[in-house]
Short mmCIF file of C-alpha atoms in Angstrom, two decimals:
data_model
loop_
_atom_site.label_atom_id
_atom_site.label_comp_id
_atom_site.label_asym_id
_atom_site.label_seq_id
_atom_site.Cartn_x
_atom_site.Cartn_y
_atom_site.Cartn_z
CA MET A 1 94.40 178.50 83.53
CA HIS A 2 92.29 181.21 82.21
CA GLN A 3 93.67 179.45 78.28
CA GLU A 4 91.90 176.33 79.49
CA ASN A 5 88.72 177.78 80.81
CA TYR A 6 88.56 180.40 77.75
CA LYS A 7 88.93 176.91 75.53
CA THR A 8 86.47 174.64 77.39
CA MET A 9 83.81 177.88 77.06
CA LYS A 10 84.07 177.89 73.33
CA LYS A 11 83.65 174.45 73.42
CA ILE A 12 80.29 174.27 75.37
CA THR A 13 79.21 177.30 73.21
CA ILE A 14 80.18 175.89 70.05
CA ALA A 15 77.98 172.63 71.31
CA LEU A 16 75.00 174.38 72.77
CA ILE A 17 74.16 176.06 69.19
CA SER A 18 74.93 173.04 67.50
CA LEU A 19 72.02 171.71 69.77
CA LEU A 20 69.90 174.74 69.34
CA MET A 21 69.72 174.58 65.40
CA LEU A 22 69.15 171.06 66.19
CA ALA A 23 66.20 171.04 68.18
CA THR A 24 64.86 174.37 66.60
CA GLY A 25 65.72 173.60 62.81
CA CYS A 26 66.59 176.01 59.64
CA THR A 27 64.07 179.47 59.38
CA SER A 28 62.43 178.96 56.14
CA LYS A 29 64.20 181.26 53.45
CA THR A 30 62.55 181.29 49.95
CA THR A 31 63.54 182.12 46.60
CA ASP A 32 61.59 184.66 44.28
CA GLY A 33 61.69 181.96 41.44
CA ALA A 34 60.04 180.64 39.67
CA VAL A 35 59.53 176.40 38.92
CA SER A 36 61.21 175.67 35.62
CA GLU A 37 59.44 173.14 33.27
CA LYS A 38 62.32 170.94 34.03
CA GLU A 39 62.39 170.72 38.60
CA THR A 40 58.27 170.36 37.63
CA ASN A 41 59.58 167.09 35.67
CA ASN A 42 61.42 166.47 38.29
CA ASN A 43 59.53 166.22 40.98
CA LYS A 44 57.75 163.16 39.98
CA GLU A 45 60.56 160.78 40.15
CA LYS A 46 61.05 159.51 42.88
CA LYS A 47 63.58 159.18 45.10
CA GLY A 48 63.56 155.69 46.73
CA ASN A 49 60.10 154.96 48.29
CA ILE A 50 60.01 158.95 48.66
CA MET A 51 58.00 161.35 45.96
CA GLU A 52 58.66 164.99 45.70
CA LEU A 53 55.91 166.64 45.19
CA ASN A 54 54.54 170.21 43.34
CA VAL A 55 51.51 171.85 43.69
CA LYS A 56 49.60 170.20 41.52
CA GLU A 57 50.42 166.81 42.70
CA PHE A 58 50.14 167.55 46.42
CA LYS A 59 46.87 168.65 45.48
CA ASN A 60 46.01 165.22 44.18
CA LYS A 61 47.41 163.15 46.80
CA VAL A 62 47.04 164.91 50.01
CA PHE A 63 44.97 167.53 50.09
CA ASP A 64 43.16 169.68 47.49
CA TYR A 65 42.95 173.28 49.99
CA GLU A 66 41.34 174.90 47.20
CA LYS A 67 38.17 172.85 47.01
CA ASN A 68 38.00 171.98 50.42
CA THR A 69 38.76 175.54 52.23
CA GLN A 70 36.93 174.89 55.49
CA VAL A 71 37.63 170.43 56.52
CA TRP A 72 40.24 168.93 55.66
CA LYS A 73 39.91 166.34 53.44
CA PHE A 74 42.85 163.89 52.59
CA GLU A 75 43.37 162.46 49.17
CA GLY A 76 45.16 159.79 50.02
CA ASP A 77 44.97 155.77 50.23
CA LYS A 78 47.00 155.06 53.09
CA PRO A 79 48.44 157.36 55.93
CA ALA A 80 51.39 159.95 55.50
CA VAL A 81 54.01 161.39 56.16
CA VAL A 82 55.02 165.04 54.53
CA ASP A 83 58.59 166.36 54.54
CA PHE A 84 59.23 170.05 53.89
CA TYR A 85 62.64 170.70 54.05
CA ALA A 86 65.26 173.29 51.56
CA THR A 87 68.57 171.44 50.11
CA TRP A 88 70.90 174.40 52.11
CA CYS A 89 68.81 173.20 55.75
CA GLY A 90 71.54 171.46 57.73
CA PRO A 91 68.75 169.60 60.53
CA CYS A 92 67.05 168.90 56.81
CA LYS A 93 69.65 167.02 55.64
CA MET A 94 70.17 164.98 59.07
CA LEU A 95 66.40 164.22 58.90
CA SER A 96 66.55 162.63 55.52
CA PRO A 97 68.50 159.50 56.35
CA ILE A 98 65.86 158.70 59.02
CA ILE A 99 63.14 159.64 56.91
CA ASP A 100 64.70 157.52 53.79
CA GLU A 101 64.59 154.42 56.38
CA MET A 102 61.19 154.96 58.15
CA SER A 103 60.20 155.10 54.53
CA ASN A 104 61.24 151.49 53.73
CA LYS A 105 60.53 149.82 56.79
CA TYR A 106 56.89 150.91 56.06
CA ASP A 107 56.89 150.71 52.44
CA GLY A 108 53.42 150.05 51.36
CA LYS A 109 52.01 151.04 54.81
CA VAL A 110 52.75 154.60 55.18
CA ASP A 111 53.55 156.74 52.32
CA PHE A 112 56.49 159.39 52.27
CA TYR A 113 56.02 162.96 50.34
CA LYS A 114 59.52 165.56 49.94
CA ILE A 115 58.35 169.38 49.47
CA ASP A 116 61.29 171.82 48.66
CA VAL A 117 59.93 174.96 50.26
CA ASP A 118 62.58 177.21 48.08
CA LYS A 119 60.78 175.16 44.90
CA GLN A 120 57.01 174.78 46.41
CA GLU A 121 56.87 178.48 48.06
CA GLU A 122 53.16 178.24 47.70
CA LEU A 123 52.40 174.84 49.79
CA ALA A 124 55.38 175.91 52.31
CA ALA A 125 52.60 179.51 52.76
CA VAL A 126 49.16 177.56 52.55
CA PHE A 127 50.70 175.05 55.80
CA GLY A 128 52.52 178.26 57.57
CA ILE A 129 55.97 176.61 57.32
CA ARG A 130 58.64 179.03 58.79
CA SER A 131 61.02 176.75 60.17
CA ILE A 132 62.27 173.78 58.67
CA PRO A 133 62.21 170.86 59.02
CA THR A 134 58.98 170.35 59.24
CA LEU A 135 57.03 167.61 59.30
CA LEU A 136 53.39 166.85 58.61
CA PHE A 137 51.82 163.46 59.83
CA ILE A 138 48.81 162.39 58.28
CA PRO A 139 46.39 159.39 59.92
CA LYS A 140 43.48 158.09 57.23
CA GLU A 141 41.24 159.96 58.83
CA GLY A 142 41.13 162.58 60.68
CA GLU A 143 43.73 165.80 61.18
CA PRO A 144 46.77 165.68 60.46
CA THR A 145 49.46 166.47 63.09
CA ILE A 146 52.45 169.38 62.37
CA MET A 147 56.05 168.68 64.47
CA GLN A 148 59.09 171.29 63.79
CA GLY A 149 62.55 170.61 63.80
CA ALA A 150 64.97 167.48 63.27
CA MET A 151 63.17 164.14 65.12
CA SER A 152 65.81 161.08 66.23
CA LYS A 153 65.22 157.65 65.06
CA THR A 154 63.36 156.64 67.98
CA ASP A 155 61.30 159.80 68.26
CA MET A 156 59.92 158.95 64.30
CA ASP A 157 59.03 155.37 64.61
CA SER A 158 56.88 156.07 67.67
CA THR A 159 55.72 158.89 65.92
CA ILE A 160 54.26 157.06 62.73
CA GLN A 161 52.76 154.05 65.32
CA LYS A 162 51.33 156.36 67.52
CA LEU A 163 49.57 158.97 64.99
CA LEU A 164 49.14 156.90 61.48
CA LEU A 165 49.08 153.03 62.42
CA SER A 166 47.01 152.36 65.50
CA GLN A 167 44.11 153.54 64.35
CA GLY A 168 41.16 151.20 64.39
CA LYS A 169 43.05 149.22 66.89
#
């Protein structure tokens, strides 16, 4: 009887820890290593419909936070989703195929970008990224919305519809 209770409690504990990790995401850890020229060039390549950004590209395509220090001024021509992630983050890995699917579904309507917080520490610091995944939903006009933690496909789809595509309707 005690052995069965122990096994049941162990299973419940493991399930709760797994759910907690999904809900809260990973705590951001960064390295002190500089980004190499090769890594910077690799960031320019699109992965499907998702582009990995470095600081310079972020300033050109999303927001130049050095030029616009007081007011948000979106640089893009259509709404965008920015995924702050790390390669070692479990919830980030679980979210990645959902973002891929959304980028295909909304191709031409919403731009999708990824930022590796370990490689782009400056961008992570500017947005105060402390937990990953963190998603930045940017409408064409107005302020962006930041959401932390993994999202289901249904939640991401409805968030994109509500925050990015329902403007002006």
